[in-house]
PDB file of C-alpha atoms in Angstrom:
ATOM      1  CA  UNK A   1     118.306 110.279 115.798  1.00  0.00           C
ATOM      2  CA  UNK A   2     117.774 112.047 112.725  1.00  0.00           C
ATOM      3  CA  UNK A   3     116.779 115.740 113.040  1.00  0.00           C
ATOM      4  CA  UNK A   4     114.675 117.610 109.893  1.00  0.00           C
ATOM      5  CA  UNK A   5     114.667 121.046 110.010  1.00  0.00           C
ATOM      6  CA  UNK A   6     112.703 122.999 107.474  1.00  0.00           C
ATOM      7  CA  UNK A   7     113.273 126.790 106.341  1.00  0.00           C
ATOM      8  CA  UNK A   8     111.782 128.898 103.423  1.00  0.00           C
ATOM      9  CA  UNK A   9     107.669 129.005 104.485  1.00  0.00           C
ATOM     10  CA  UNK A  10     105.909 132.546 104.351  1.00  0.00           C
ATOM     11  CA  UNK A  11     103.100 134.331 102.751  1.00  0.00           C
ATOM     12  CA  UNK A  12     102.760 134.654  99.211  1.00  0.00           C
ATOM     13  CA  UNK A  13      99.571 136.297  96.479  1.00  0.00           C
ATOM     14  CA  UNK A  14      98.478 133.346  94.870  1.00  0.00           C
ATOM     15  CA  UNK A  15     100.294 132.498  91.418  1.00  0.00           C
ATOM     16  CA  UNK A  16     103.600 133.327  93.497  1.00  0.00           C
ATOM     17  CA  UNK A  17     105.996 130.856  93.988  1.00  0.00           C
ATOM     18  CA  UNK A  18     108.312 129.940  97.186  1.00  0.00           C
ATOM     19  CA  UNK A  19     111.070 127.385  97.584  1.00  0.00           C
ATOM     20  CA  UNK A  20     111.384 125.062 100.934  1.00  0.00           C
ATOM     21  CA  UNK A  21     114.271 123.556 102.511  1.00  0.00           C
ATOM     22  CA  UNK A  22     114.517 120.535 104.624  1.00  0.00           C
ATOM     23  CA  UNK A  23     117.980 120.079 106.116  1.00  0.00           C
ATOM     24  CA  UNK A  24     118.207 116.484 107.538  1.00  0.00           C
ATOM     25  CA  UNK A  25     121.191 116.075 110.409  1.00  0.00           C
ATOM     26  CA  UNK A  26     122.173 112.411 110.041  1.00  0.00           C
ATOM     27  CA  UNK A  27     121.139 109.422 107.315  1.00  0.00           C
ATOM     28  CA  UNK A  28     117.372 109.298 105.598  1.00  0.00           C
ATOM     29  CA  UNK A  29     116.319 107.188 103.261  1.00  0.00           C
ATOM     30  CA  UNK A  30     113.309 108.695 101.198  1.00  0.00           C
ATOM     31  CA  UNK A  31     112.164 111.972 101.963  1.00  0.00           C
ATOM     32  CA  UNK A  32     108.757 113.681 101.585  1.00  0.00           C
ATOM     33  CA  UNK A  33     106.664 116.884 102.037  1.00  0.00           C
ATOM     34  CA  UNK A  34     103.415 116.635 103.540  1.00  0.00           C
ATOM     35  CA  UNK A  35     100.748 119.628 104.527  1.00  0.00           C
ATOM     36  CA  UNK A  36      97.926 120.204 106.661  1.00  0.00           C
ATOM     37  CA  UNK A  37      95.411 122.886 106.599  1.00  0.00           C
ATOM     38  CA  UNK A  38      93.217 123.821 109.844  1.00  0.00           C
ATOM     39  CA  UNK A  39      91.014 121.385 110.363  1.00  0.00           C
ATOM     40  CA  UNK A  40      92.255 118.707 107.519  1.00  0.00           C
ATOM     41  CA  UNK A  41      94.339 115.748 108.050  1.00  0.00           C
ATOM     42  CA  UNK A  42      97.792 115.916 107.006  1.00  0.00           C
ATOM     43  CA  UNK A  43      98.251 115.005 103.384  1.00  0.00           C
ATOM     44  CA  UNK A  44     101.117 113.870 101.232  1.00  0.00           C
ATOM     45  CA  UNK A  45     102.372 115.870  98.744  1.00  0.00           C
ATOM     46  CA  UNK A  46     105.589 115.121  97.118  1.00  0.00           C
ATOM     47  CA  UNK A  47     108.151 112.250  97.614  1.00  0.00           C
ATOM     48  CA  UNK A  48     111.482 111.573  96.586  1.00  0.00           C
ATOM     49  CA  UNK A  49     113.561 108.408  96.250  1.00  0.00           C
ATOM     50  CA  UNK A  50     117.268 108.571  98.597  1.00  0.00           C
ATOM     51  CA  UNK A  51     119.402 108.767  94.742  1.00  0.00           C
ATOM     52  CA  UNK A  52     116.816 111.359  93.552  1.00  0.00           C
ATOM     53  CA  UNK A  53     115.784 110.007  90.397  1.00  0.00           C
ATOM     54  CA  UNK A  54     112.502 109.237  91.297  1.00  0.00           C
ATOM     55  CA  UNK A  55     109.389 111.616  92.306  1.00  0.00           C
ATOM     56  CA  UNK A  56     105.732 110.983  93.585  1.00  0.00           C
ATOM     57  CA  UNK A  57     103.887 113.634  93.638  1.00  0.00           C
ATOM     58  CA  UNK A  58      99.351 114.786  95.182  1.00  0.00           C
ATOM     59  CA  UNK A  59      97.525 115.033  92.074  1.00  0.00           C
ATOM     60  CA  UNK A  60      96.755 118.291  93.554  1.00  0.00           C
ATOM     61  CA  UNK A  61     100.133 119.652  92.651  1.00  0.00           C
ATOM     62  CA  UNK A  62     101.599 117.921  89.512  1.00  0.00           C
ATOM     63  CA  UNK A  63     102.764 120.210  87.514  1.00  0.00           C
ATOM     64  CA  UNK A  64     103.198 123.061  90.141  1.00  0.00           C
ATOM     65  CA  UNK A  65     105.421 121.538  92.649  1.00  0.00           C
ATOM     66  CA  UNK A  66     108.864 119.881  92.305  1.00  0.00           C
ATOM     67  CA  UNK A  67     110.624 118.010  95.009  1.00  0.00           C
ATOM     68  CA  UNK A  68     114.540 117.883  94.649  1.00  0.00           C
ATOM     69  CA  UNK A  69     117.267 116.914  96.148  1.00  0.00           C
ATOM     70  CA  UNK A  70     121.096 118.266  96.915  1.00  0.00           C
ATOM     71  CA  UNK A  71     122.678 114.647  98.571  1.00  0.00           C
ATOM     72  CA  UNK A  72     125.868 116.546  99.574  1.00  0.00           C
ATOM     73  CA  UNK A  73     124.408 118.855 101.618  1.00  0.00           C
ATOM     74  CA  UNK A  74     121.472 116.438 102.843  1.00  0.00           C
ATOM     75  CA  UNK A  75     118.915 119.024 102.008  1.00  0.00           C
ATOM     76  CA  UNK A  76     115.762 118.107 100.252  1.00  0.00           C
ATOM     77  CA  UNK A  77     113.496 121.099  98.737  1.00  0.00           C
ATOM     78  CA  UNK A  78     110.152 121.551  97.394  1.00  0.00           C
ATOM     79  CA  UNK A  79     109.734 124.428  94.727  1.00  0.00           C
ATOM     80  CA  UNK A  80     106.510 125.200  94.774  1.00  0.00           C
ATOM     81  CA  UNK A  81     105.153 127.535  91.646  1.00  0.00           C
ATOM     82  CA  UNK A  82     101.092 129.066  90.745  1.00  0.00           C
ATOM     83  CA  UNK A  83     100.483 128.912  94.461  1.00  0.00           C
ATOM     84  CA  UNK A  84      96.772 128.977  95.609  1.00  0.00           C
ATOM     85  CA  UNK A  85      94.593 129.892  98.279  1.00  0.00           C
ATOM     86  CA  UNK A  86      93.895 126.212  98.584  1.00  0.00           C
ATOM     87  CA  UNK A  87      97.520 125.810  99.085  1.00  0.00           C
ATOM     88  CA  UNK A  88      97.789 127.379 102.480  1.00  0.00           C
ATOM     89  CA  UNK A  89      98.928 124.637 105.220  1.00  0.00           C
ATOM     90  CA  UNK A  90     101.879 124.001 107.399  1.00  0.00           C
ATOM     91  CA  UNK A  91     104.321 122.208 105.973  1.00  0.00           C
ATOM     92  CA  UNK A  92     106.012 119.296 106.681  1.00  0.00           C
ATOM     93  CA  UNK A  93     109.476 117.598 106.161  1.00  0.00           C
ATOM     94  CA  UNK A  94     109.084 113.689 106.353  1.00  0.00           C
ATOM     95  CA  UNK A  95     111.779 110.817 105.696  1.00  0.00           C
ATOM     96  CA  UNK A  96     111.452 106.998 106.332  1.00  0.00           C
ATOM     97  CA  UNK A  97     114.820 106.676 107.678  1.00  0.00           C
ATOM     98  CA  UNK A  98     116.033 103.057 106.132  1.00  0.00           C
ATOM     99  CA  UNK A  99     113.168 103.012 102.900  1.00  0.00           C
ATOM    100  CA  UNK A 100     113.485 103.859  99.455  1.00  0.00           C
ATOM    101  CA  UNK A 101     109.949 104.455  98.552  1.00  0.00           C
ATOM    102  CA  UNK A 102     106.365 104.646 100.307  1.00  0.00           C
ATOM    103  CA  UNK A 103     107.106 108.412 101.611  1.00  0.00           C
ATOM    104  CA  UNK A 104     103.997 109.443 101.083  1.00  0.00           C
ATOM    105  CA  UNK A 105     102.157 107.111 103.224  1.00  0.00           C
ATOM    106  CA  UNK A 106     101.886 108.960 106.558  1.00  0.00           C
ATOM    107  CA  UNK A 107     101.648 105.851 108.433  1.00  0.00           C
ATOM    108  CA  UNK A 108     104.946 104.364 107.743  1.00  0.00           C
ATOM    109  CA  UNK A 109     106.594 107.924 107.912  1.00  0.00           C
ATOM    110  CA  UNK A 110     109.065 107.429 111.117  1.00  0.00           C
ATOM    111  CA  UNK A 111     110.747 111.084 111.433  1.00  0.00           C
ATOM    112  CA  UNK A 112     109.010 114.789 110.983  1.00  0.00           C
ATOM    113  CA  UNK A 113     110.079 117.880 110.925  1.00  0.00           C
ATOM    114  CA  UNK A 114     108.438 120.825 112.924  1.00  0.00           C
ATOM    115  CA  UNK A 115     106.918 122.596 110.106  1.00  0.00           C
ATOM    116  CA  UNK A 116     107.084 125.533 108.253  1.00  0.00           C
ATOM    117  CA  UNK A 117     103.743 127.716 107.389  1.00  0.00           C
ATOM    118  CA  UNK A 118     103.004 128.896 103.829  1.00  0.00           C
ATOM    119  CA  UNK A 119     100.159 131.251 103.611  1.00  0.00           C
ATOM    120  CA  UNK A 120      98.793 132.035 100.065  1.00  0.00           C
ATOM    121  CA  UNK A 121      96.186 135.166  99.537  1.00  0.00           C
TER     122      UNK A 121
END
């Protein structure tokens, strides 16, 4: 089974910026980033196609975050830049281990990470 380990959360003054990791251990196919705040549901954020040339992202955080890619070291990240309060959630590695696209449905997401919390004050 694939394993997704995520690294880079913390807390941050809002218009910071932090960078995540999400080391996966075997073969994904496309990866995501999801959050969820206390209380919320657990919502997409960004999504990236396996190649990297595509990216989906919340309208919530176009323009703010990035999701990216480094295929030789199976690591996916999310740079995430003008951080808000509103911001503050775990975090979430996702992959859909043989898809290309539809990462950002939770539903059809079929490996998570454990999560990584980002706290913006």
């Amino acid at each position: 089974d694939v394993q997704l380990v995520e690294s880079g959360g913390g807390s941050v003054q809002a218009g910071g910026s932090l960078r995540l990791s999400c080391a996966a251990s075997g073969s994904t196919g496309c990866m995501a980033w999801f959050r969820q705040a206390p209380g919320q549901a657990r919502e997409g954020v960004a999504a990236i196609t396996p190649d990297g040339a595509r990216q989906f992202y919340a309208d919530s955080v176009r323009g703010r975050f990035t999701i990216s890619k480094d295929n030789g070291k199976n690591t996916t990240y999310l740079d995430m830049n003008n951080l808000k309060p509103d911001d503050t959630a775990i975090y979430y590695c996702a992959t859909r281990r043989r898809a290309s696209t539809g990462c950002l449905i939770r539903g059809l997401i079929d490996t998570w990470g454990q999560g990584t919390q980002v706290t913006v004050s």
